[in-house]
Short mmCIF file of C-alpha atoms and ligand atoms in Angstrom, two decimals:
data_model
loop_
_atom_site.label_atom_id
_atom_site.label_comp_id
_atom_site.label_asym_id
_atom_site.label_seq_id
_atom_site.Cartn_x
_atom_site.Cartn_y
_atom_site.Cartn_z
CA MET A 15 44.09 -27.72 -130.61
CA ALA A 16 41.96 -29.89 -130.16
CA VAL A 17 40.17 -29.72 -133.54
CA LEU A 18 43.21 -30.46 -135.08
CA ALA A 19 43.83 -33.25 -133.28
CA SER A 20 40.61 -34.60 -133.71
CA TRP A 21 40.51 -34.14 -137.08
CA VAL A 22 44.31 -35.77 -137.57
CA TRP A 23 42.70 -38.95 -135.43
CA VAL A 24 39.93 -39.67 -137.83
CA LEU A 25 41.86 -38.91 -140.69
CA ALA A 26 44.36 -41.36 -139.83
CA GLY A 27 41.42 -43.65 -138.48
CA CYS A 28 40.07 -43.71 -141.95
CA PHE A 29 43.32 -44.37 -143.63
CA SER A 30 44.65 -46.66 -141.07
CA ALA A 31 41.33 -49.06 -142.39
CA ALA A 32 43.15 -49.85 -144.93
CA VAL A 33 46.19 -51.26 -143.83
CA ALA A 34 44.34 -53.14 -141.00
CA GLU A 35 42.03 -54.27 -143.67
CA ILE A 36 43.33 -54.76 -147.04
CA SER A 37 47.06 -55.38 -146.57
CA ASN A 38 46.89 -58.77 -148.38
CA ILE A 39 43.82 -58.35 -150.73
CA SER A 40 43.45 -56.11 -153.23
CA ALA A 41 41.34 -53.34 -153.09
CA PRO A 42 38.53 -52.99 -156.13
CA TYR A 43 38.96 -50.94 -159.04
CA PRO A 44 36.39 -47.80 -159.23
CA PRO A 45 32.52 -49.14 -160.57
CA LEU A 46 32.00 -49.83 -163.93
CA TRP A 47 36.27 -49.32 -164.77
CA GLU A 48 35.86 -52.45 -167.31
CA ASP A 49 33.50 -50.64 -168.86
CA SER A 50 35.22 -47.58 -169.25
CA PRO A 51 37.54 -46.77 -172.03
CA GLU A 52 41.11 -47.48 -171.73
CA GLN A 53 42.70 -46.21 -175.09
CA LEU A 54 41.72 -42.90 -176.56
CA SER A 55 40.60 -45.46 -179.86
CA ASP A 56 37.79 -46.57 -177.59
CA TYR A 57 36.41 -43.18 -177.86
CA ARG A 58 33.97 -41.88 -180.74
CA LEU A 59 35.61 -40.21 -183.90
CA GLU A 60 34.09 -36.92 -184.98
CA ASP A 61 35.96 -34.99 -187.84
CA GLY A 62 38.91 -36.71 -186.79
CA LYS A 63 39.42 -35.76 -183.45
CA HIS A 64 38.24 -38.36 -180.27
CA THR A 65 35.63 -36.91 -178.79
CA ILE A 66 35.07 -37.27 -174.70
CA ASP A 67 31.27 -36.90 -173.65
CA PRO A 68 32.56 -36.21 -169.48
CA TRP A 69 28.67 -35.78 -169.07
CA VAL A 70 28.24 -39.56 -169.21
CA PHE A 71 30.09 -41.30 -166.84
CA THR A 72 32.04 -44.32 -167.70
CA ASP A 73 33.27 -41.37 -170.37
CA ARG A 74 34.63 -39.64 -167.53
CA MET A 75 36.04 -42.66 -165.83
CA GLY A 76 37.79 -43.91 -169.31
CA MET A 77 40.21 -40.75 -168.73
CA TYR A 78 41.36 -41.88 -165.36
CA ARG A 79 41.67 -45.52 -166.96
CA ILE A 80 43.90 -44.24 -170.08
CA LEU A 81 46.01 -42.00 -167.40
CA LEU A 82 46.75 -45.05 -164.81
CA LYS A 83 47.53 -47.17 -167.23
CA GLU A 84 50.12 -45.03 -169.18
CA THR A 85 51.27 -44.07 -165.74
CA ALA A 86 52.28 -47.28 -164.68
CA THR A 87 55.07 -47.49 -165.94
CA TYR A 88 56.74 -44.66 -163.91
CA PHE A 89 54.88 -46.49 -160.53
CA ALA A 90 56.21 -49.63 -161.36
CA ARG A 91 59.23 -48.87 -158.68
CA TYR A 92 57.15 -47.92 -155.48
CA GLY A 93 54.98 -51.28 -155.83
CA PRO A 94 53.42 -53.96 -157.98
CA GLU A 95 50.07 -54.31 -159.92
CA ASN A 96 50.09 -49.99 -160.02
CA GLU A 97 48.99 -50.27 -156.45
CA GLN A 98 51.09 -47.33 -155.91
CA ASN A 99 50.34 -44.94 -158.31
CA LEU A 100 48.67 -41.44 -156.91
CA LEU A 101 46.23 -40.84 -159.43
CA TRP A 102 44.22 -43.62 -157.76
CA GLY A 103 42.61 -41.38 -155.46
CA LEU A 104 40.82 -39.02 -158.60
CA PRO A 105 38.76 -42.33 -159.76
CA MET A 106 37.92 -43.53 -156.48
CA MET A 107 36.74 -40.58 -155.32
CA LEU A 108 34.42 -40.19 -158.47
CA GLY A 109 33.17 -43.66 -158.19
CA TRP A 110 32.34 -42.63 -154.70
CA GLN A 111 30.37 -39.81 -155.89
CA TYR A 112 28.58 -42.60 -158.46
CA GLN A 113 27.71 -44.62 -156.30
CA THR A 114 26.35 -41.88 -153.45
CA GLY A 115 24.03 -40.87 -156.17
CA ARG A 116 26.53 -37.62 -156.45
CA LEU A 117 26.63 -36.71 -159.72
CA ALA A 118 23.04 -37.24 -160.32
CA ASP A 119 20.64 -34.07 -160.93
CA PRO A 120 20.16 -32.67 -157.82
CA THR A 121 17.25 -30.54 -158.49
CA GLY A 122 15.37 -33.22 -159.77
CA MET A 123 14.14 -31.42 -163.14
CA THR A 124 15.15 -34.32 -164.71
CA ASP A 125 16.33 -38.15 -165.01
CA CYS A 126 20.20 -37.67 -165.26
CA GLY A 127 21.94 -39.71 -163.08
CA ASN A 128 18.34 -40.58 -161.19
CA ALA A 129 16.20 -42.91 -163.75
CA HIS A 130 17.57 -46.52 -164.68
CA GLU A 131 17.99 -45.59 -168.33
CA ASP A 132 19.86 -42.40 -167.45
CA ILE A 133 22.21 -43.89 -164.83
CA LEU A 134 25.27 -42.91 -166.79
CA CYS A 135 24.17 -39.62 -167.02
CA VAL A 136 26.47 -36.81 -165.33
CA SER A 137 24.31 -33.96 -164.20
CA VAL A 138 25.92 -30.11 -164.87
CA ASP A 139 24.02 -29.09 -161.72
CA SER A 140 25.81 -31.32 -159.44
CA TRP A 141 28.50 -29.78 -157.31
CA TRP A 142 30.39 -32.53 -157.75
CA ALA A 143 30.80 -33.23 -161.00
CA ASP A 144 31.54 -29.31 -161.86
CA VAL A 145 34.73 -29.40 -159.80
CA ASN A 146 35.64 -32.99 -160.64
CA TYR A 147 35.55 -31.83 -163.85
CA TYR A 148 38.41 -29.88 -163.33
CA LEU A 149 40.22 -32.72 -161.53
CA SER A 150 39.79 -35.11 -164.61
CA VAL A 151 39.64 -33.35 -168.06
CA LEU A 152 42.39 -30.50 -167.08
CA PRO A 153 44.63 -33.54 -165.85
CA PHE A 154 44.05 -35.75 -169.02
CA LEU A 155 44.32 -33.09 -171.48
CA ALA A 156 47.66 -31.83 -169.92
CA ALA A 157 48.59 -35.85 -169.36
CA VAL A 158 48.36 -36.20 -173.08
CA ASP A 159 50.38 -32.89 -173.60
CA SER A 160 53.06 -34.34 -171.92
CA GLN A 161 53.47 -37.89 -172.41
CA LYS A 162 55.60 -39.12 -175.41
CA THR A 163 52.34 -41.17 -176.74
CA GLY A 164 52.54 -39.95 -180.09
CA ILE A 165 48.52 -38.34 -179.93
CA SER A 166 48.72 -34.32 -179.91
CA PRO A 167 45.90 -33.42 -177.11
CA GLU A 168 44.43 -30.86 -180.07
CA GLN A 169 43.66 -34.52 -181.67
CA ILE A 170 40.66 -34.57 -178.88
CA THR A 171 37.51 -33.10 -178.05
CA ILE A 172 35.53 -32.71 -175.13
CA LEU A 173 31.99 -32.65 -175.19
CA PRO A 174 29.70 -29.11 -173.63
CA PRO A 175 27.10 -29.93 -171.53
CA PRO A 176 23.66 -29.01 -171.81
CA LYS A 177 24.27 -25.37 -169.69
CA ASP A 178 26.50 -23.06 -168.15
CA GLN A 179 28.76 -24.38 -170.98
CA MET A 180 30.95 -20.75 -170.53
CA ARG A 181 32.47 -22.40 -167.11
CA PHE A 182 34.34 -24.96 -168.52
CA CYS A 183 36.81 -25.89 -171.65
CA TYR A 184 36.84 -27.90 -174.20
CA ASN A 185 40.04 -28.75 -175.99
CA PHE A 186 43.89 -28.52 -174.74
CA SER A 187 44.27 -24.84 -175.82
CA GLY A 188 41.24 -23.77 -174.89
CA CYS A 189 42.20 -25.31 -171.35
CA LEU A 190 45.32 -24.43 -171.34
CA SER A 191 44.49 -20.23 -172.10
CA ALA A 192 41.59 -20.28 -169.90
CA PHE A 193 43.62 -22.45 -166.86
CA PRO A 194 47.66 -21.95 -167.98
CA LYS A 195 48.65 -22.51 -163.71
CA THR A 196 46.58 -25.72 -163.43
CA MET A 197 47.78 -26.77 -166.50
CA ASP A 198 51.15 -26.10 -166.49
CA LYS A 199 51.02 -27.87 -162.89
CA TRP A 200 49.90 -31.16 -164.17
CA LYS A 201 52.43 -30.73 -167.30
CA ASP A 202 55.02 -30.24 -164.69
CA PHE A 203 53.50 -33.14 -162.46
CA PHE A 204 53.34 -35.90 -165.65
CA GLN A 205 56.76 -34.60 -166.59
CA TYR A 206 58.21 -35.35 -163.66
CA MET A 207 57.29 -38.76 -163.31
CA GLN A 208 58.85 -39.32 -166.19
CA LEU A 209 62.35 -38.57 -165.06
CA PRO A 210 64.59 -40.96 -163.96
CA SER A 211 65.50 -38.92 -160.77
CA SER A 212 62.19 -38.18 -160.03
CA ASP A 213 61.22 -40.17 -156.53
CA PHE A 214 57.63 -40.73 -154.33
CA ASP A 215 57.87 -37.88 -152.34
CA GLY A 216 58.13 -35.31 -155.16
CA LEU A 217 55.41 -36.91 -156.98
CA LEU A 218 53.58 -36.52 -153.93
CA LYS A 219 53.83 -33.13 -153.18
CA LYS A 220 53.65 -32.32 -157.44
CA PHE A 221 50.47 -34.10 -157.03
CA TRP A 222 49.06 -32.45 -154.31
CA ASP A 223 49.99 -28.36 -155.57
CA ALA A 224 48.63 -29.83 -159.45
CA HIS A 225 45.30 -30.80 -157.38
CA THR A 226 44.48 -27.47 -155.08
CA SER A 227 45.16 -25.55 -158.29
CA SER A 228 42.62 -27.29 -160.16
CA LEU A 229 40.10 -26.80 -157.17
CA GLU A 230 40.91 -23.36 -156.90
CA TYR A 231 38.53 -22.08 -159.73
CA PRO A 232 35.46 -24.68 -159.39
CA ILE A 233 35.57 -24.17 -155.74
CA SER A 234 34.56 -20.42 -156.02
CA ALA A 235 33.36 -20.77 -159.09
CA PHE A 236 29.82 -23.48 -158.31
CA VAL A 237 28.68 -22.10 -155.29
CA ASP A 238 25.28 -21.32 -156.88
CA ARG A 239 25.16 -25.19 -156.76
CA TYR A 240 24.32 -25.14 -153.02
CA ASP A 241 20.72 -24.01 -153.50
CA TYR A 242 20.10 -27.38 -155.01
CA TYR A 243 20.93 -29.29 -151.86
CA SER A 244 19.24 -30.12 -148.37
CA ASP A 245 21.04 -28.05 -145.62
CA SER A 246 22.73 -31.09 -144.58
CA GLU A 247 24.34 -32.01 -147.47
CA ALA A 248 25.02 -28.18 -148.40
CA ASN A 249 26.74 -28.10 -145.28
CA PHE A 250 28.74 -31.25 -145.90
CA VAL A 251 29.67 -29.98 -149.31
CA GLN A 252 31.50 -26.63 -147.93
CA LYS A 253 33.32 -28.05 -144.84
CA TRP A 254 34.41 -30.96 -147.37
CA ALA A 255 35.79 -27.67 -149.32
CA ILE A 256 37.52 -26.46 -146.91
CA ALA A 257 38.68 -30.33 -145.47
CA ILE A 258 40.16 -30.53 -148.69
CA TYR A 259 42.90 -27.99 -148.17
CA TYR A 260 44.02 -30.15 -145.08
CA LEU A 261 43.86 -32.99 -146.72
CA THR A 262 46.28 -31.36 -149.20
CA VAL A 263 48.82 -29.94 -146.21
CA ALA A 264 49.14 -33.71 -145.01
CA ARG A 265 50.07 -35.17 -148.93
CA LEU A 266 48.13 -38.14 -148.24
CA PRO A 267 49.58 -40.53 -150.44
CA THR A 268 46.24 -41.20 -152.51
CA THR A 269 47.75 -45.20 -153.50
CA LEU A 270 45.01 -47.50 -154.52
CA SER A 271 44.31 -49.56 -151.12
CA ARG A 272 43.96 -46.45 -149.20
CA SER A 273 42.20 -43.90 -151.22
CA TYR A 274 39.46 -47.28 -151.14
CA SER A 275 39.37 -46.99 -147.51
CA PHE A 276 39.74 -43.83 -147.26
CA GLN A 277 36.07 -44.26 -148.71
CA SER A 278 34.74 -45.70 -145.83
CA CYS A 279 34.83 -42.83 -143.95
CA LEU A 280 32.28 -40.67 -146.48
CA PRO A 281 28.50 -40.30 -146.31
CA PRO A 282 27.40 -43.93 -148.17
CA ARG A 283 24.49 -41.20 -149.44
CA ILE A 284 23.26 -37.96 -150.19
CA LEU A 285 22.05 -36.36 -146.55
CA VAL A 286 18.61 -35.08 -146.10
CA ASP A 287 17.70 -32.63 -143.53
CA THR A 288 16.85 -35.41 -141.18
CA ASP A 289 20.61 -36.63 -141.05
CA LYS A 290 21.80 -35.33 -137.58
CA ALA A 291 25.78 -37.13 -136.76
CA PRO A 292 26.54 -38.37 -134.62
CA PHE A 293 23.02 -40.08 -134.80
CA ILE A 294 22.63 -40.92 -138.42
CA SER A 295 21.18 -44.63 -137.59
CA ASP A 296 22.58 -46.17 -141.18
CA PHE A 297 25.91 -45.04 -141.14
CA THR A 298 29.07 -45.98 -139.74
CA PRO A 299 30.86 -44.39 -136.20
CA LEU A 300 33.63 -43.87 -138.72
CA GLN A 301 31.05 -41.84 -140.94
CA ASN A 302 29.04 -40.08 -138.12
CA GLU A 303 32.78 -39.07 -136.29
CA VAL A 304 33.51 -37.64 -139.81
CA LEU A 305 30.86 -35.69 -140.54
CA ILE A 306 31.18 -34.05 -136.74
CA VAL A 307 34.86 -33.07 -137.76
CA LEU A 308 34.32 -31.43 -140.81
CA LYS A 309 31.85 -29.73 -138.82
CA LEU A 310 33.90 -28.68 -136.39
CA LEU A 311 37.00 -27.82 -138.85
CA GLY A 312 34.49 -25.74 -140.92
CA TYR A 313 33.75 -23.69 -137.58
CA THR A 314 36.88 -23.50 -136.63
CA ASP A 315 38.36 -22.21 -140.26
CA ARG A 316 36.26 -19.58 -140.16
CA LEU A 317 36.34 -18.32 -136.54
CA SER A 318 40.47 -18.47 -137.03
CA GLY A 319 40.63 -16.89 -140.05
CA SER A 320 42.38 -20.17 -141.33
CA LEU A 321 44.68 -19.95 -138.57
CA THR A 322 43.73 -23.11 -137.90
CA LEU A 323 45.10 -24.13 -141.52
CA THR A 324 48.52 -22.23 -140.93
CA ILE A 325 48.84 -24.44 -137.86
CA TRP A 326 48.41 -27.26 -139.27
CA GLU A 327 50.89 -26.23 -142.31
CA SER A 328 53.68 -25.38 -139.75
CA LEU A 329 52.82 -29.31 -138.20
CA MET A 330 52.81 -30.66 -141.44
CA SER A 331 55.81 -28.80 -143.01
CA THR A 332 58.45 -31.86 -143.42
CA LYS A 333 58.37 -34.73 -144.37
CA VAL A 334 59.41 -36.36 -140.67
CA ALA A 335 56.30 -34.96 -139.69
CA ARG A 336 53.95 -36.16 -142.01
CA GLU A 337 55.10 -39.75 -142.22
CA LEU A 338 55.14 -39.88 -138.62
CA PHE A 339 51.32 -38.83 -138.56
CA LEU A 340 51.03 -41.73 -141.11
CA LYS A 341 52.92 -44.14 -139.66
CA VAL A 342 51.76 -43.45 -135.89
CA PHE A 343 48.13 -43.35 -136.40
CA GLU A 344 47.93 -46.72 -138.78
CA LYS A 345 49.78 -48.48 -136.33
CA ILE A 346 47.65 -47.19 -133.52
CA LEU A 347 44.28 -46.93 -135.25
CA GLY A 348 45.33 -50.30 -137.15
CA THR A 349 44.68 -52.91 -134.11
CA SER A 350 41.55 -51.34 -132.68
CA PRO A 351 38.37 -52.45 -134.43
C1 NAG B 12 46.06 -61.55 -144.46
O1 NAG B 12 47.36 -62.15 -144.33
C2 NAG B 12 48.06 -62.66 -142.61
C3 NAG B 12 48.93 -63.52 -142.99
O2 NAG B 12 49.45 -62.70 -144.09
C4 NAG B 12 46.43 -63.71 -142.47
O3 NAG B 12 46.45 -63.98 -140.95
C5 NAG B 12 45.19 -62.61 -142.92
O4 NAG B 12 44.28 -63.70 -142.54
C6 NAG B 12 45.38 -62.20 -144.32
N1 NAG B 12 43.81 -61.69 -144.04
C7 NAG B 12 42.79 -61.53 -144.99
C8 NAG B 12 41.72 -60.99 -144.98
O5 NAG B 12 43.02 -62.34 -146.19
C1 NAG B 13 39.01 -24.95 -178.37
O1 NAG B 13 37.82 -24.67 -177.44
C2 NAG B 13 37.65 -23.23 -177.58
C3 NAG B 13 36.36 -22.97 -176.48
O2 NAG B 13 36.73 -23.55 -175.56
C4 NAG B 13 37.01 -22.94 -178.84
O3 NAG B 13 36.89 -21.78 -179.28
C5 NAG B 13 38.27 -23.47 -179.69
O4 NAG B 13 38.13 -22.70 -181.32
C6 NAG B 13 38.15 -25.09 -180.06
N1 NAG B 13 39.60 -25.07 -180.37
C7 NAG B 13 39.62 -26.11 -181.51
C8 NAG B 13 40.96 -26.50 -181.91
O5 NAG B 13 38.83 -26.63 -181.64
#
């Protein structure tokens, strides 16, 4: 329980920073947002198909920009300027990965994402980039299929990476047959938001359900990438993969400002072996704390055979509990430095 309590505490601290600091300034958009495609026709047309290269940062970010734009109308009733759109969490995390060097080639064998002239390159050897593929390409194709935009998802082609092509899918029918359950969950989320009867809590649930489903395959498929990282970063990656389940259960509302402030708690660069939390001097106290708690959480989760997650699930099982969790801590921590 102590671990859960500290986990809740830190998480809430991250989110409360949002409320305290940016309740009246709008959070900045993700990096290179304005340089990314904002409509399908901004992508190259090859053989009559819109061709997206998700191994180029702006091409990948563009899928999110289009998603956010196309779904804005369904979130308008929850707040102005699309602030309340739950999809913000995805481009925000991708932006954090880019800014912290996590999309670059971790092996250092290529310039991909590392050298200035190749800075937009997204490396297939990056664990973060591989996992994000399932949180960008899949929802994007599902959305095109679900929205009444007049564009068939079959008019879109996704370009393959230089290696491990068998681990990815490249078009709507390919993704649907390889990951039917995940594609269905994303379609369900996009179709639900178009219903007049949809509500915010329902959106939250369907969003996190689809998110969880998207992660199932890549989290088990890309464990071979751990070898490319320092022990500290590899550890962070593994703990993060566990923490995501806890985040899912809490159904945190990944709106623009909340997602933005959440980032401020995450390591601002790739961890090296000399990094020992809580003594990483160029990290904030909160960033150090998050690493400690992730470590504890991973440790307890393994020891207890995920019993901790079960307890957490039952704690968070009602809407009232989840709202209370968010409110109480935003209130307490919102006033502390
Ligand atoms: C936010 O708004 C409050 C009052 O509405 C004001 O006192 C405060 O200075 C504002 N903060 C920022 C950062 O603009
Ligand atoms: C879709 O991608 C699969 C491989 O994932 C390929 O076999 C198939 O031909 C592609 N379909 C179209 C219509 O391009």
